[in-house]
CSV table of C-alpha atoms in Angstrom, one decimal:
chain,number,residue,atom,x,y,z
A,1,MET,CA,23.3,8.6,-121.2
A,2,GLU,CA,24.3,9.7,-117.8
A,3,ARG,CA,27.8,9.1,-116.6
A,4,VAL,CA,29.3,9.5,-113.1
A,5,THR,CA,32.8,9.5,-111.8
A,6,THR,CA,34.4,6.7,-109.8
A,7,LYS,CA,34.4,9.0,-106.8
A,8,VAL,CA,30.7,9.6,-106.9
A,9,ARG,CA,30.0,5.9,-107.3
A,10,VAL,CA,32.2,5.1,-104.3
A,11,LEU,CA,30.5,7.7,-102.2
A,12,SER,CA,27.1,6.3,-103.3
A,13,ILE,CA,28.2,2.8,-102.3
A,14,ILE,CA,29.4,4.0,-98.9
A,15,GLY,CA,26.1,5.9,-98.4
A,16,LEU,CA,24.0,2.9,-99.3
A,17,LEU,CA,26.2,0.6,-97.1
A,18,LEU,CA,25.6,3.0,-94.2
A,19,ALA,CA,21.8,2.8,-94.8
A,20,VAL,CA,22.1,-1.0,-94.9
A,21,VAL,CA,23.9,-1.1,-91.6
A,22,ILE,CA,21.1,1.0,-90.0
A,23,TRP,CA,18.4,-1.3,-91.5
A,24,GLY,CA,20.3,-4.3,-90.1
A,25,LEU,CA,20.2,-2.8,-86.6
A,26,ASN,CA,16.5,-1.9,-87.2
A,27,TYR,CA,15.6,-5.6,-87.3
A,28,ILE,CA,15.9,-5.5,-83.5
A,29,ALA,CA,13.6,-2.4,-83.3
A,30,GLN,CA,11.1,-4.0,-85.6
A,31,SER,CA,11.2,-7.4,-83.8
A,32,GLN,CA,10.5,-5.6,-80.4
A,33,GLY,CA,7.7,-3.5,-82.0
A,34,ALA,CA,6.1,-6.6,-83.5
A,35,GLN,CA,5.7,-8.1,-80.0
A,36,HIS,CA,3.7,-5.2,-78.7
A,37,LEU,CA,2.0,-3.4,-81.7
A,38,GLY,CA,0.2,-4.2,-84.9
A,39,PRO,CA,2.3,-3.7,-88.0
A,40,PHE,CA,0.2,-0.7,-89.3
A,41,THR,CA,0.4,1.0,-85.9
A,42,PHE,CA,4.2,0.7,-85.7
A,43,ASN,CA,4.7,1.8,-89.3
A,44,PHE,CA,2.3,4.7,-89.0
A,45,PHE,CA,4.5,6.2,-86.3
A,46,ARG,CA,7.7,5.2,-88.1
A,47,MET,CA,6.6,6.8,-91.4
A,48,SER,CA,5.2,9.9,-89.7
A,49,ILE,CA,8.4,10.5,-87.8
A,50,GLY,CA,10.4,9.8,-90.9
A,51,SER,CA,8.5,12.5,-93.0
A,52,LEU,CA,9.0,15.0,-90.1
A,53,VAL,CA,12.7,14.4,-90.1
A,54,VAL,CA,13.2,14.9,-93.9
A,55,PHE,CA,10.7,17.8,-94.3
A,56,PRO,CA,12.9,20.5,-92.7
A,57,MET,CA,15.8,19.3,-95.0
A,58,VAL,CA,13.7,20.2,-98.0
A,59,LEU,CA,12.9,23.7,-96.6
A,60,PHE,CA,16.5,24.3,-95.7
A,61,ARG,CA,17.8,23.3,-99.1
A,62,ASN,CA,15.3,25.5,-100.9
A,63,TYR,CA,16.0,28.4,-98.6
A,64,LYS,CA,19.8,28.1,-99.3
A,65,LYS,CA,19.1,28.1,-103.1
A,66,ASN,CA,16.6,30.9,-103.5
A,67,GLY,CA,16.2,32.5,-100.0
A,68,LYS,CA,12.6,31.3,-99.7
A,69,ILE,CA,11.1,28.8,-97.2
A,70,GLN,CA,9.1,26.6,-99.5
A,71,PHE,CA,8.6,22.9,-100.2
A,72,TRP,CA,8.3,23.1,-104.0
A,73,GLU,CA,11.3,24.7,-105.8
A,74,ASN,CA,10.4,23.6,-109.3
A,75,SER,CA,6.6,23.3,-110.0
A,76,ASN,CA,7.4,21.2,-113.1
A,77,ASP,CA,8.4,18.2,-110.9
A,78,LYS,CA,5.2,18.2,-108.8
A,79,ILE,CA,3.3,15.6,-110.7
A,80,ASN,CA,6.2,13.2,-111.1
A,81,THR,CA,7.2,13.6,-107.4
A,82,ILE,CA,3.7,13.0,-106.1
A,83,LYS,CA,3.2,10.1,-108.5
A,84,GLY,CA,6.5,8.6,-107.4
A,85,GLY,CA,5.7,9.1,-103.7
A,86,VAL,CA,2.4,7.3,-104.0
A,87,ILE,CA,3.8,4.4,-106.1
A,88,CYS,CA,6.9,3.9,-104.0
A,89,GLY,CA,5.2,4.6,-100.7
A,90,SER,CA,2.6,1.9,-101.5
A,91,PHE,CA,5.3,-0.7,-102.3
A,92,LEU,CA,7.3,0.3,-99.2
A,93,ILE,CA,4.4,-0.1,-96.8
A,94,MET,CA,3.4,-3.5,-98.2
A,95,GLY,CA,7.0,-4.6,-97.7
A,96,LEU,CA,7.2,-3.2,-94.2
A,97,PHE,CA,3.8,-4.6,-93.3
A,98,THR,CA,4.6,-8.1,-94.3
A,99,GLN,CA,8.1,-7.9,-92.8
A,100,GLN,CA,6.8,-6.6,-89.5
A,101,LEU,CA,4.2,-9.3,-89.3
A,102,GLY,CA,6.6,-12.0,-90.3
A,103,LEU,CA,9.0,-11.0,-87.5
A,104,ARG,CA,6.4,-12.1,-85.0
A,105,TYR,CA,7.0,-15.7,-86.1
A,106,THR,CA,10.5,-15.8,-87.5
A,107,ALA,CA,14.0,-15.2,-85.9
A,108,ILE,CA,15.9,-12.2,-87.0
A,109,GLY,CA,18.7,-14.1,-88.9
A,110,LYS,CA,16.3,-16.1,-90.9
A,111,ALA,CA,14.1,-13.0,-91.6
A,112,GLY,CA,17.2,-11.3,-92.9
A,113,PHE,CA,17.8,-14.0,-95.5
A,114,LEU,CA,14.2,-14.2,-96.6
A,115,SER,CA,14.0,-10.5,-97.1
A,116,SER,CA,17.2,-10.6,-99.0
A,117,LEU,CA,15.5,-12.7,-101.7
A,118,SER,CA,14.7,-9.3,-103.3
A,119,VAL,CA,18.1,-9.6,-105.1
A,120,ILE,CA,16.4,-12.4,-107.1
A,121,PHE,CA,13.2,-10.5,-107.8
A,122,VAL,CA,14.9,-7.3,-109.0
A,123,PRO,CA,16.5,-8.8,-112.1
A,124,LEU,CA,13.5,-11.1,-112.7
A,125,ILE,CA,11.2,-8.1,-112.7
A,126,GLY,CA,13.8,-6.4,-114.9
A,127,ILE,CA,13.6,-9.2,-117.5
A,128,ALA,CA,9.8,-8.8,-117.6
A,129,LEU,CA,10.4,-5.1,-118.3
A,130,LYS,CA,12.9,-6.0,-121.1
A,131,LYS,CA,15.9,-4.8,-119.2
A,132,LYS,CA,19.4,-6.3,-119.6
A,133,VAL,CA,21.1,-8.1,-116.7
A,134,TYR,CA,24.7,-9.0,-117.1
A,135,LEU,CA,26.3,-12.3,-116.3
A,136,TYR,CA,28.6,-10.9,-113.6
A,137,GLN,CA,25.5,-9.5,-111.9
A,138,TRP,CA,23.9,-12.9,-111.9
A,139,VAL,CA,27.1,-14.4,-110.5
A,140,GLY,CA,27.1,-11.8,-107.7
A,141,ILE,CA,23.4,-12.5,-106.9
A,142,ILE,CA,23.9,-16.3,-106.7
A,143,ILE,CA,27.0,-16.0,-104.5
A,144,ALA,CA,25.3,-13.5,-102.3
A,145,LEU,CA,22.3,-15.8,-101.8
A,146,ILE,CA,24.6,-18.7,-101.0
A,147,GLY,CA,26.3,-16.5,-98.4
A,148,VAL,CA,23.1,-15.4,-96.7
A,149,GLY,CA,21.9,-19.0,-96.8
A,150,PHE,CA,25.0,-20.0,-94.8
A,151,LEU,CA,24.4,-17.0,-92.5
A,152,SER,CA,20.7,-17.4,-91.8
A,153,LEU,CA,19.4,-20.9,-92.5
A,154,ASN,CA,20.8,-23.0,-89.7
A,155,ASN,CA,17.7,-25.1,-88.8
A,156,VAL,CA,15.1,-24.6,-91.6
A,157,THR,CA,12.2,-27.0,-91.0
A,158,GLY,CA,10.0,-26.0,-93.8
A,159,ILE,CA,8.0,-23.1,-95.2
A,160,GLN,CA,5.9,-21.6,-92.4
A,161,SER,CA,3.5,-18.6,-92.3
A,162,GLY,CA,6.3,-16.2,-91.2
A,163,ASP,CA,8.5,-17.5,-94.0
A,164,LEU,CA,5.8,-16.8,-96.7
A,165,LEU,CA,5.2,-13.3,-95.3
A,166,LEU,CA,8.9,-12.5,-95.5
A,167,MET,CA,9.2,-13.9,-99.0
A,168,SER,CA,6.4,-11.6,-100.1
A,169,THR,CA,8.4,-8.8,-98.3
A,170,SER,CA,11.3,-9.5,-100.7
A,171,PHE,CA,8.9,-9.1,-103.7
A,172,PHE,CA,7.6,-5.7,-102.5
A,173,ILE,CA,11.1,-4.6,-101.6
A,174,ALA,CA,12.2,-5.4,-105.2
A,175,LEU,CA,9.3,-3.4,-106.6
A,176,HIS,CA,10.3,-0.5,-104.2
A,177,VAL,CA,13.9,-0.7,-105.3
A,178,ILE,CA,13.0,-0.6,-109.0
A,179,SER,CA,10.4,2.2,-108.7
A,180,SER,CA,12.7,4.2,-106.4
A,181,GLY,CA,15.6,3.8,-108.8
A,182,TYR,CA,13.4,5.3,-111.6
A,183,TYR,CA,12.1,8.3,-109.7
A,184,ASN,CA,15.3,9.1,-107.7
A,185,LYS,CA,17.0,9.9,-111.1
A,186,ARG,CA,14.2,12.2,-112.2
A,187,VAL,CA,12.9,14.2,-109.2
A,188,ASP,CA,14.3,15.9,-106.1
A,189,ASN,CA,15.3,13.1,-103.7
A,190,PHE,CA,14.3,14.9,-100.5
A,191,GLN,CA,10.9,15.9,-101.7
A,192,PHE,CA,10.3,12.4,-103.0
A,193,THR,CA,11.3,10.9,-99.7
A,194,VAL,CA,9.0,13.1,-97.7
A,195,LEU,CA,6.0,12.3,-100.0
A,196,ARG,CA,6.9,8.6,-99.9
A,197,PHE,CA,6.8,8.6,-96.1
A,198,LEU,CA,3.7,10.8,-95.9
A,199,TRP,CA,1.7,8.5,-98.3
A,200,GLY,CA,2.9,5.5,-96.3
A,201,ALA,CA,1.8,7.1,-93.0
A,202,ILE,CA,-1.7,7.9,-94.5
A,203,LEU,CA,-2.1,4.3,-95.7
A,204,CYS,CA,-1.0,2.9,-92.3
A,205,PHE,CA,-3.3,5.2,-90.4
A,206,ILE,CA,-6.3,4.1,-92.5
A,207,PHE,CA,-5.6,0.4,-92.0
A,208,MET,CA,-4.6,0.9,-88.3
A,209,VAL,CA,-8.0,2.5,-87.6
A,210,LEU,CA,-9.8,-0.2,-89.6
A,211,PHE,CA,-8.0,-3.4,-88.4
A,212,GLU,CA,-5.9,-2.8,-85.3
A,213,ASP,CA,-6.5,-1.8,-81.7
A,214,ILE,CA,-4.4,1.2,-80.7
A,215,ASN,CA,-2.4,0.0,-77.7
A,216,ILE,CA,-1.2,3.0,-75.7
A,217,GLU,CA,0.8,0.9,-73.2
A,218,GLY,CA,2.4,-0.9,-76.1
A,219,ILE,CA,3.4,2.4,-77.7
A,220,LYS,CA,5.0,3.6,-74.5
A,221,THR,CA,6.9,0.3,-74.1
A,222,VAL,CA,8.5,0.3,-77.6
A,223,PHE,CA,8.7,4.1,-78.1
A,224,PRO,CA,12.5,4.2,-78.1
A,225,PHE,CA,12.4,1.6,-80.9
A,226,ILE,CA,9.7,3.6,-82.8
A,227,LEU,CA,12.0,6.6,-82.5
A,228,PHE,CA,15.0,4.8,-83.9
A,229,SER,CA,12.9,3.4,-86.7
A,230,GLY,CA,11.5,6.8,-87.6
A,231,VAL,CA,14.5,9.1,-87.2
A,232,VAL,CA,17.4,6.9,-88.1
A,233,ALA,CA,16.1,3.9,-90.1
A,234,SER,CA,13.6,6.0,-92.1
A,235,GLY,CA,14.5,9.7,-92.1
A,236,LEU,CA,18.3,9.1,-92.4
A,237,ALA,CA,18.6,5.7,-94.1
A,238,PHE,CA,16.0,6.2,-96.8
A,239,THR,CA,17.4,9.6,-97.6
A,240,LEU,CA,20.8,8.0,-98.1
A,241,MET,CA,19.3,5.4,-100.3
A,242,ALA,CA,17.5,8.0,-102.4
A,243,VAL,CA,20.7,10.0,-103.0
A,244,SER,CA,22.9,6.9,-103.6
A,245,GLN,CA,20.5,5.4,-106.2
A,246,ARG,CA,21.1,8.3,-108.5
A,247,SER,CA,24.5,6.8,-109.3
A,248,LEU,CA,23.8,3.1,-108.9
A,249,ASN,CA,21.7,0.7,-111.0
A,250,ASN,CA,18.9,-1.4,-109.5
A,251,VAL,CA,20.7,-4.8,-109.5
A,252,THR,CA,23.8,-3.2,-107.8
A,253,THR,CA,21.5,-1.6,-105.2
A,254,SER,CA,19.7,-4.8,-104.5
A,255,ILE,CA,22.9,-6.8,-104.0
A,256,ILE,CA,24.3,-4.2,-101.5
A,257,MET,CA,20.9,-4.3,-99.7
A,258,SER,CA,21.3,-8.1,-99.3
A,259,LEU,CA,24.0,-7.2,-96.6
A,260,GLU,CA,21.1,-6.4,-94.3
A,261,SER,CA,21.0,-10.0,-93.2
A,262,VAL,CA,24.7,-9.8,-92.2
A,263,PHE,CA,24.3,-6.6,-90.2
A,264,ALA,CA,21.1,-8.0,-88.6
A,265,ALA,CA,23.0,-11.0,-87.4
A,266,LEU,CA,25.9,-8.8,-86.1
A,267,SER,CA,23.4,-6.5,-84.3
A,268,GLY,CA,21.8,-9.6,-82.7
A,269,TRP,CA,25.3,-10.7,-81.5
A,270,LEU,CA,26.5,-7.3,-80.3
A,271,ILE,CA,23.3,-6.0,-78.7
A,272,LEU,CA,21.3,-9.1,-77.8
A,273,GLY,CA,24.3,-11.4,-77.1
A,274,GLN,CA,23.4,-13.9,-79.8
A,275,VAL,CA,26.8,-15.4,-80.6
A,276,MET,CA,27.5,-16.0,-84.3
A,277,THR,CA,28.4,-19.6,-85.2
A,278,THR,CA,31.3,-20.5,-87.5
A,279,ARG,CA,28.8,-21.1,-90.3
A,280,GLU,CA,27.3,-17.6,-89.8
A,281,ILE,CA,30.7,-16.0,-89.9
A,282,ILE,CA,31.5,-17.9,-93.2
A,283,GLY,CA,28.2,-16.7,-94.6
A,284,SER,CA,29.0,-13.1,-93.7
A,285,ILE,CA,32.4,-13.4,-95.5
A,286,ILE,CA,30.8,-14.9,-98.6
A,287,VAL,CA,28.2,-12.2,-98.9
A,288,PHE,CA,30.6,-9.3,-98.3
A,289,SER,CA,33.1,-10.8,-100.9
A,290,ALA,CA,30.3,-11.2,-103.5
A,291,VAL,CA,29.2,-7.6,-103.1
A,292,MET,CA,32.6,-6.1,-103.2
A,293,GLY,CA,33.7,-8.4,-106.1
A,294,MET,CA,30.7,-7.4,-108.1
A,295,GLN,CA,31.3,-3.7,-107.4
A,296,VAL,CA,35.0,-3.8,-108.5
A,297,TYR,CA,34.2,-5.8,-111.7
A,298,GLY,CA,31.2,-3.6,-112.4
A,299,GLU,CA,33.3,-0.4,-112.1
A,300,LEU,CA,35.9,-1.8,-114.5
A,301,LYS,CA,33.3,-2.9,-117.0
A,302,ASN,CA,30.9,0.1,-116.9
A,303,LYS,CA,33.4,2.9,-116.3
A,304,GLY,CA,30.8,5.0,-114.6
A,305,ASN,CA,27.9,4.3,-116.9
A,306,ILE,CA,24.9,3.9,-114.6
A,307,GLU,CA,22.5,3.1,-117.5
A,308,GLU,CA,24.4,0.2,-119.0
A,309,SER,CA,22.8,-2.3,-116.7
A,310,PHE,CA,19.4,-2.6,-115.0
């Protein structure tokens, strides 16, 4: 049973929070990209750039360890790493595809809430896999969802096509969180991230050629947003997630990731001038309090045991 120190857990939480801040900002980039490019085209470039960002990190780390410029340090991990890259990359692309498409029809704040429903799907899938979810985690999930509801659902008029797409996003994100949590504890995080992005780029390229028109002018228009999504939101943020998940369980990870909606709303306010209402501010406080309260209680309960809960 693997145990980690409080310091490692805190650093992991900080790393994942930084990734979540980046993903919150990336809602703006995705929203802009959705207006000009098909979802597979946008995500093909995003995943390709992301893999190119992380690939040199793998070579550099292996060179420092054994003085050789090589991708594979331990051949025993090849099969598991490739399998993990294919499985997680497939879930990731389905999540990004439905999210990108949903952002064409749904405002950023509401999209953030609907995507955050993954915090419900993670423990539900866990129950199906006969994993234990503790009462305090359920309490954290419920409070976090109430908070993002205050934050994002101001004028909900019913379930529309964009809403359904973003609900399916949350399901695929949950599958991605669970599968990533499994492989991140068993294989090299950087190699795994490269292969996850590379497989995602291959899938997007195939579907882009089959179903979308390649819009050169659209690519030029949103290229700065593509670059941010590829370098920062993919290369940096997913690497932070991969490293952080080694010390965090899946439910904890999903609850922290629910903060995406908070930072999406904040980025809309700071960058696009979308002023937050009193209700949205209250929602932000509720979500943040739920996440931090769950972390403090979980630390006292588990004492560094990352396998105790799902």
